[in-house]
Short mmCIF file of C-alpha atoms in Angstrom, two decimals:
data_model
loop_
_atom_site.label_atom_id
_atom_site.label_comp_id
_atom_site.label_asym_id
_atom_site.label_seq_id
_atom_site.Cartn_x
_atom_site.Cartn_y
_atom_site.Cartn_z
CA GLY A 2 68.10 111.61 98.09
CA ASN A 3 67.49 115.33 98.04
CA LYS A 4 70.35 116.49 100.27
CA ILE A 5 74.04 117.05 99.66
CA ALA A 6 76.78 117.28 102.28
CA TYR A 7 79.91 119.34 101.85
CA GLY A 8 82.85 120.70 103.80
CA TYR A 9 83.53 124.41 104.16
CA GLY A 10 85.78 126.25 106.58
CA ASN A 11 86.71 122.95 108.28
CA ASN A 12 83.04 122.26 109.11
CA LEU A 13 80.34 120.07 107.57
CA PHE A 14 77.12 121.39 106.07
CA VAL A 15 74.05 119.78 104.49
CA LYS A 16 71.94 121.52 101.86
CA ASP A 17 68.35 120.49 101.12
CA LEU A 18 67.96 120.66 97.34
CA VAL A 19 64.17 120.95 97.58
CA SER A 20 63.82 123.74 100.12
CA GLY A 21 67.18 125.34 99.42
CA THR A 22 67.98 125.55 103.13
CA THR A 23 71.42 124.76 104.53
CA LYS A 24 72.08 123.15 107.90
CA GLN A 25 75.43 123.31 109.68
CA ILE A 26 76.38 119.94 111.21
CA THR A 27 79.66 120.79 112.97
CA PHE A 28 80.73 124.04 114.60
CA ASP A 29 84.23 123.58 116.00
CA GLY A 30 86.19 123.62 112.74
CA GLU A 31 89.19 125.94 112.76
CA LYS A 32 92.21 126.25 110.49
CA ASN A 33 95.27 124.39 111.79
CA ARG A 34 93.25 123.03 114.71
CA ILE A 35 90.07 121.07 113.89
CA ILE A 36 88.90 119.59 110.57
CA ASN A 37 85.50 117.88 110.23
CA GLY A 38 84.79 115.52 107.35
CA ILE A 39 87.76 116.54 105.19
CA THR A 40 91.11 114.81 105.61
CA ASP A 41 94.37 116.30 106.81
CA TRP A 42 97.59 116.16 104.76
CA VAL A 43 98.59 112.68 105.96
CA TYR A 44 95.34 111.03 104.88
CA GLU A 45 95.29 112.77 101.50
CA GLU A 46 98.91 111.85 100.79
CA GLU A 47 99.25 108.39 102.37
CA PHE A 48 95.71 106.95 102.23
CA GLY A 49 94.60 108.56 98.99
CA PHE A 50 91.32 110.23 99.91
CA VAL A 51 90.00 113.68 100.84
CA ARG A 52 86.28 113.26 101.58
CA ALA A 53 86.07 111.83 105.09
CA PHE A 54 82.27 111.62 105.37
CA GLN A 55 79.74 109.04 104.17
CA TRP A 56 75.94 108.97 103.86
CA ASN A 57 74.05 105.80 104.62
CA ALA A 58 71.72 104.53 101.87
CA GLU A 59 68.57 106.06 103.37
CA GLY A 60 70.15 109.45 104.02
CA SER A 61 69.26 109.24 107.71
CA TYR A 62 72.84 109.15 109.03
CA LEU A 63 76.02 110.98 108.10
CA ALA A 64 79.27 109.47 109.35
CA TYR A 65 82.42 111.57 109.40
CA ILE A 66 85.98 111.61 110.73
CA ARG A 67 87.16 114.51 112.89
CA PHE A 68 90.83 115.54 112.83
CA ASP A 69 92.36 117.40 115.78
CA GLU A 70 95.56 118.95 114.41
CA THR A 71 96.31 121.10 117.45
CA GLU A 72 99.53 119.34 118.45
CA VAL A 73 100.80 118.65 114.93
CA PRO A 74 103.98 120.64 114.09
CA GLU A 75 103.66 123.43 111.53
CA PHE A 76 105.40 123.99 108.22
CA SER A 77 105.63 127.27 106.32
CA MET A 78 105.76 127.85 102.58
CA ASP A 79 106.15 131.02 100.53
CA ILE A 80 103.30 131.61 98.09
CA TYR A 81 104.15 133.68 95.03
CA GLY A 82 101.40 135.58 93.26
CA THR A 83 100.78 138.95 91.65
CA GLY A 84 102.14 140.98 94.56
CA LEU A 85 105.64 142.36 94.91
CA TYR A 86 106.35 140.08 97.87
CA PRO A 87 105.32 136.49 98.54
CA THR A 88 102.90 135.60 101.30
CA GLU A 89 103.63 132.91 103.87
CA GLU A 90 101.25 129.96 104.23
CA THR A 91 101.50 127.95 107.45
CA PHE A 92 99.95 124.51 107.67
CA LYS A 93 100.13 121.35 109.76
CA TYR A 94 102.70 118.88 108.47
CA PRO A 95 103.88 115.96 110.63
CA LYS A 96 107.27 114.47 109.83
CA ALA A 97 108.50 111.02 110.87
CA GLY A 98 108.13 110.53 114.61
CA GLU A 99 106.19 113.76 115.16
CA LYS A 100 102.61 113.96 116.40
CA ASN A 101 99.79 113.13 114.00
CA SER A 102 96.23 114.39 114.12
CA LEU A 103 94.05 112.87 116.80
CA VAL A 104 91.17 111.25 114.93
CA SER A 105 87.68 110.32 116.06
CA LEU A 106 84.63 108.90 114.28
CA HIS A 107 81.19 110.51 114.58
CA ILE A 108 77.68 109.79 113.30
CA TYR A 109 75.08 112.52 112.87
CA ASP A 110 71.45 111.38 113.22
CA PHE A 111 69.13 113.56 111.10
CA LYS A 112 65.95 112.36 112.79
CA ASN A 113 67.11 113.33 116.28
CA ASP A 114 69.43 116.15 115.18
CA LYS A 115 72.22 114.72 117.32
CA THR A 116 75.84 113.68 116.78
CA LYS A 117 77.30 110.68 118.57
CA GLU A 118 81.02 109.92 118.82
CA VAL A 119 81.73 106.28 118.01
CA GLU A 120 83.32 104.25 120.77
CA VAL A 121 84.55 100.78 119.78
CA ASN A 122 85.24 98.02 122.28
CA LYS A 123 89.02 98.35 122.12
CA PRO A 124 91.43 101.06 123.27
CA TYR A 125 93.54 102.71 120.57
CA SER A 126 96.31 105.30 120.77
CA ASP A 127 98.18 107.06 117.96
CA PHE A 128 96.03 105.41 115.28
CA TYR A 129 94.42 106.04 111.90
CA ILE A 130 90.91 105.57 110.52
CA PRO A 131 91.84 105.16 106.84
CA ARG A 132 88.43 104.02 105.55
CA ILE A 133 84.75 104.21 106.48
CA LYS A 134 81.91 102.66 104.46
CA TRP A 135 78.26 101.91 105.13
CA THR A 136 77.07 98.34 104.71
CA ASN A 137 73.80 97.47 102.96
CA ASP A 138 72.15 97.67 106.37
CA SER A 139 71.43 101.39 106.71
CA ASN A 140 72.15 101.23 110.43
CA VAL A 141 75.58 99.58 110.17
CA LEU A 142 78.79 101.42 109.32
CA SER A 143 82.12 99.71 108.67
CA ALA A 144 85.28 101.45 109.85
CA GLN A 145 88.90 100.42 109.50
CA TYR A 146 91.23 101.25 112.40
CA MET A 147 95.01 101.02 111.92
CA ASN A 148 98.00 101.51 114.20
CA ARG A 149 100.63 104.10 113.33
CA HIS A 150 103.16 101.42 112.37
CA GLN A 151 100.57 100.35 109.75
CA ASN A 152 100.98 96.62 110.33
CA GLU A 153 97.74 96.09 112.29
CA LEU A 154 94.30 96.70 110.78
CA ASP A 155 90.91 96.10 112.42
CA LEU A 156 87.58 96.12 110.58
CA TRP A 157 84.73 97.26 112.84
CA LEU A 158 80.98 97.07 112.23
CA ILE A 159 79.23 99.88 114.09
CA ASN A 160 75.49 100.08 114.69
CA ALA A 161 74.37 103.71 114.47
CA LYS A 162 71.03 102.93 116.10
CA ASP A 163 72.10 101.21 119.33
CA HIS A 164 75.76 102.37 119.28
CA THR A 165 77.18 98.85 119.58
CA SER A 166 80.32 97.74 117.76
CA GLU A 167 81.58 94.38 116.52
CA LEU A 168 85.16 93.53 115.55
CA ALA A 169 84.68 91.63 112.29
CA LEU A 170 88.22 91.17 111.06
CA GLU A 171 91.85 91.57 112.11
CA GLU A 172 94.76 91.89 109.67
CA ARG A 173 98.32 91.51 110.98
CA ASP A 174 101.64 91.62 109.13
CA GLU A 175 105.26 91.83 110.25
CA ALA A 176 105.89 94.66 107.81
CA TYR A 177 102.83 96.46 106.42
CA VAL A 178 99.09 96.13 105.75
CA ASP A 179 97.93 97.79 102.54
CA ILE A 180 94.86 100.04 102.53
CA THR A 181 92.50 99.55 99.57
CA ASP A 182 88.95 100.31 98.48
CA ASN A 183 88.23 96.65 97.73
CA LEU A 184 85.79 96.03 100.59
CA THR A 185 82.48 95.05 98.95
CA PHE A 186 79.25 94.34 100.84
CA LEU A 187 76.76 91.94 99.27
CA LYS A 188 72.97 91.97 99.65
CA ASP A 189 73.15 89.64 102.66
CA ASN A 190 75.90 91.89 104.14
CA SER A 191 78.54 89.23 103.70
CA PHE A 192 81.57 90.93 102.25
CA ILE A 193 84.49 90.53 99.86
CA TRP A 194 87.94 91.41 101.18
CA THR A 195 91.47 91.26 99.77
CA SER A 196 94.38 90.18 101.96
CA GLU A 197 98.04 89.16 101.79
CA LYS A 198 97.73 86.91 104.85
CA ASP A 199 98.79 83.72 103.01
CA GLY A 200 101.84 85.46 101.52
CA TYR A 201 100.13 86.58 98.32
CA ASN A 202 97.37 89.10 97.72
CA HIS A 203 94.11 87.17 97.24
CA ILE A 204 90.33 87.57 97.42
CA TYR A 205 88.27 86.28 100.37
CA HIS A 206 84.57 86.01 101.17
CA TYR A 207 83.35 86.52 104.77
CA ASP A 208 79.91 86.42 106.34
CA LYS A 209 78.45 89.57 107.92
CA HIS A 210 80.13 88.82 111.25
CA GLY A 211 83.59 88.33 109.76
CA LYS A 212 83.61 84.52 109.67
CA LEU A 213 85.48 83.18 106.63
CA ILE A 214 83.21 81.51 104.07
CA ASN A 215 85.92 80.74 101.52
CA GLN A 216 89.13 81.93 99.92
CA VAL A 217 88.09 82.83 96.39
CA THR A 218 91.50 82.96 94.67
CA LYS A 219 94.53 80.84 95.60
CA GLY A 220 98.04 80.28 94.31
CA ASN A 221 101.63 81.48 94.34
CA TRP A 222 100.72 84.64 92.46
CA GLU A 223 99.22 88.06 93.21
CA VAL A 224 95.83 89.60 92.60
CA THR A 225 97.04 93.01 91.42
CA ASN A 226 93.66 94.70 90.99
CA TYR A 227 90.14 93.98 92.24
CA TYR A 228 87.51 95.44 89.90
CA GLY A 229 84.29 94.45 91.63
CA PHE A 230 81.50 91.89 91.96
CA ASP A 231 78.60 91.31 89.57
CA GLU A 232 76.05 89.99 92.05
CA LYS A 233 73.46 89.27 89.35
CA ASN A 234 75.76 86.84 87.52
CA ASP A 235 77.85 85.78 90.52
CA ARG A 236 81.16 86.91 89.01
CA ILE A 237 84.16 88.62 90.61
CA PHE A 238 86.42 90.52 88.22
CA TYR A 239 90.09 91.00 88.96
CA GLN A 240 93.56 91.43 87.47
CA SER A 241 96.43 89.09 88.35
CA VAL A 242 99.88 87.81 87.42
CA GLU A 243 98.77 84.17 87.02
CA ASN A 244 100.21 84.15 83.50
CA GLY A 245 103.69 85.30 84.60
CA SER A 246 104.92 87.97 86.98
CA ILE A 247 105.63 90.51 84.22
CA ASN A 248 102.16 90.08 82.72
CA ARG A 249 98.81 91.46 83.87
CA ASP A 250 95.60 89.74 82.76
CA VAL A 251 91.92 90.28 83.53
CA TYR A 252 89.94 87.34 84.97
CA SER A 253 86.47 86.54 86.25
CA ILE A 254 85.58 83.91 88.83
CA LYS A 255 82.53 82.80 90.79
CA LEU A 256 82.18 83.77 94.44
CA ASN A 257 82.76 80.15 95.46
CA GLY A 258 86.15 80.18 93.70
CA ARG A 259 85.08 78.05 90.73
CA ASP A 260 84.65 78.54 86.98
CA LYS A 261 87.57 80.93 86.54
CA GLU A 262 87.95 82.51 83.10
CA ARG A 263 90.80 84.51 81.60
CA LEU A 264 89.23 87.41 79.70
CA THR A 265 92.35 88.89 78.08
CA LYS A 266 94.61 86.87 75.80
CA SER A 267 97.56 89.11 74.86
CA GLU A 268 100.72 88.86 76.95
CA GLY A 269 101.71 92.17 78.46
CA THR A 270 99.73 94.54 80.67
CA ASN A 271 95.92 94.48 80.50
CA ASN A 272 93.91 96.83 82.68
CA ALA A 273 90.11 96.97 82.65
CA SER A 274 87.52 99.63 83.33
CA PHE A 275 84.05 98.06 83.72
CA SER A 276 80.61 99.42 82.99
CA ALA A 277 78.37 99.97 86.01
CA ASP A 278 76.46 96.71 85.42
CA PHE A 279 79.61 94.69 84.55
CA SER A 280 78.35 93.90 81.05
CA TYR A 281 81.37 95.42 79.29
CA PHE A 282 84.88 96.60 79.96
CA ILE A 283 87.34 98.87 78.22
CA ASN A 284 90.71 97.14 78.13
CA THR A 285 93.95 99.09 78.01
CA TYR A 286 96.69 96.85 76.65
CA SER A 287 100.39 97.58 76.28
CA SER A 288 103.68 95.70 76.23
CA ALA A 289 107.38 96.34 75.76
CA THR A 290 106.81 96.51 72.01
CA THR A 291 103.21 97.76 71.83
CA PRO A 292 102.04 101.27 72.81
CA PRO A 293 98.69 101.43 74.63
CA GLU A 294 95.69 100.03 72.73
CA TYR A 295 92.08 100.54 73.83
CA THR A 296 89.29 98.07 73.11
CA LEU A 297 85.69 97.48 74.16
CA ASN A 298 85.15 93.90 75.33
CA SER A 299 82.38 91.65 76.60
CA ALA A 300 82.66 91.01 80.33
CA ALA A 301 81.03 87.60 79.95
CA SER A 302 83.58 86.21 77.50
CA GLY A 303 86.27 88.82 76.99
CA ASN A 304 85.47 88.84 73.27
CA LEU A 305 86.35 91.97 71.31
CA ILE A 306 83.38 94.19 70.51
CA LYS A 307 85.13 97.24 69.13
CA SER A 308 88.62 98.67 68.73
CA ILE A 309 88.64 102.17 70.20
CA LYS A 310 92.24 103.23 69.60
CA ASP A 311 95.03 101.04 68.23
CA ASN A 312 97.99 103.46 68.08
CA ASP A 313 99.15 101.91 64.79
CA ALA A 314 100.40 105.29 63.60
CA LEU A 315 102.68 105.58 66.62
CA SER A 316 103.94 102.01 66.16
CA GLN A 317 104.75 102.77 62.54
CA LYS A 318 106.59 105.94 63.51
CA LEU A 319 108.65 104.14 66.15
CA SER A 320 109.62 101.42 63.67
CA GLU A 321 111.46 104.04 61.62
CA TYR A 322 113.99 104.57 64.38
CA LYS A 323 117.06 102.45 65.01
CA THR A 324 116.22 101.00 68.41
CA SER A 325 116.88 97.72 70.16
CA ALA A 326 114.25 95.52 71.76
CA LYS A 327 114.06 95.02 75.50
CA GLU A 328 115.54 91.70 76.61
CA PHE A 329 113.75 90.25 79.63
CA SER A 330 115.39 87.93 82.16
CA THR A 331 115.80 87.46 85.91
CA ILE A 332 118.63 88.12 88.33
CA ASN A 333 119.07 86.40 91.69
CA ILE A 334 119.38 88.79 94.61
CA ASN A 335 119.58 87.44 98.16
CA GLY A 336 118.03 84.17 97.05
CA TYR A 337 115.15 85.76 95.14
CA ASP A 338 114.75 85.82 91.36
CA MET A 339 114.02 89.43 90.40
CA ASN A 340 112.64 90.46 87.01
CA MET A 341 114.90 92.65 84.90
CA TRP A 342 115.23 93.96 81.37
CA MET A 343 118.12 95.27 79.31
CA ILE A 344 118.43 97.32 76.14
CA LYS A 345 121.70 96.86 74.27
CA PRO A 346 123.07 99.18 71.57
CA ALA A 347 121.67 98.47 68.10
CA ASP A 348 125.14 97.50 66.89
CA PHE A 349 126.04 95.56 70.04
CA ASP A 350 129.33 93.64 69.93
CA GLU A 351 129.79 90.98 72.63
CA THR A 352 133.58 91.42 72.51
CA LYS A 353 133.41 95.07 73.52
CA LYS A 354 132.74 96.79 76.84
CA TYR A 355 130.03 99.43 77.08
CA PRO A 356 129.09 101.96 79.75
CA LEU A 357 125.97 100.92 81.66
CA PHE A 358 123.12 103.25 82.50
CA LEU A 359 121.22 101.79 85.46
CA TYR A 360 117.74 102.94 86.44
CA GLN A 361 116.71 102.09 90.00
CA TYR A 362 113.51 102.91 91.84
CA SER A 363 112.56 102.14 95.41
#
């Protein structure tokens, strides 16, 4: 396309790169009141994104989320600079139980120069819109709606042309539904989705209306990272703990759930970054005894193509110090076996008592 959209002063603008002209799309943006297309603090912090607008493939529609912060409580912070006294910055900051921004979804139509607020066929109150994404149909936008408790998530398919909406998927959990960027639309507008609905995080394939085609991965283990889908070669790439809960390996599998292949062979943590066409990946490998190593690998087989950085110098330096190895085991807590590790003094004596330094994170 030849246009770019951007947020400025809590409003959205579009600049034509050919003519150089700029068009203002929204006009009601105001600090600490209305934000168009850029997220508020909650979305940036909790849902991990800032840009709350999306072009469709043809550049004919621009979808965006509007945040009404009017009723959100304010927080003040002193800003120290070059002056003798600090300045005070006041911004909207909801704490637990306080009011959040009121959000709404809008679609701007460039052909008709009109903006339409999206209305789905279900009432919501005190809710989030943590993700929006256009499908491969330039008229259809996907939007995820979530309740404030964050244990109910609905995936909507919204037609920008006739303003109809279809509820494609519902996720429910007693505790929490995770928000990810794993939603992938295929050429036929079927889609790949990750879910913990069977008790473990796995990959699923649905048709364009949200009907389940098949569960791609299965087992009493977690998919810990979804890397993407190579539609040309019919391969999904992901990371999982199939080889033990303290290990992370990279795998590929067909969309029908068959012909699974483990692409990394070293026990420890493997994390991949794939090329745009899924021909190659850079693997970052580390373990309790190995500092990070970086290699270029074939995505088809996992075979090593080139060592990028091996950190041998660091390993050699560490070997000169008198350190003990980590000892891995499990401990049963409330009926569950939890992974743990321990480092004992280099001159450890089983007959002696030692002070224990315990690191805990939650």
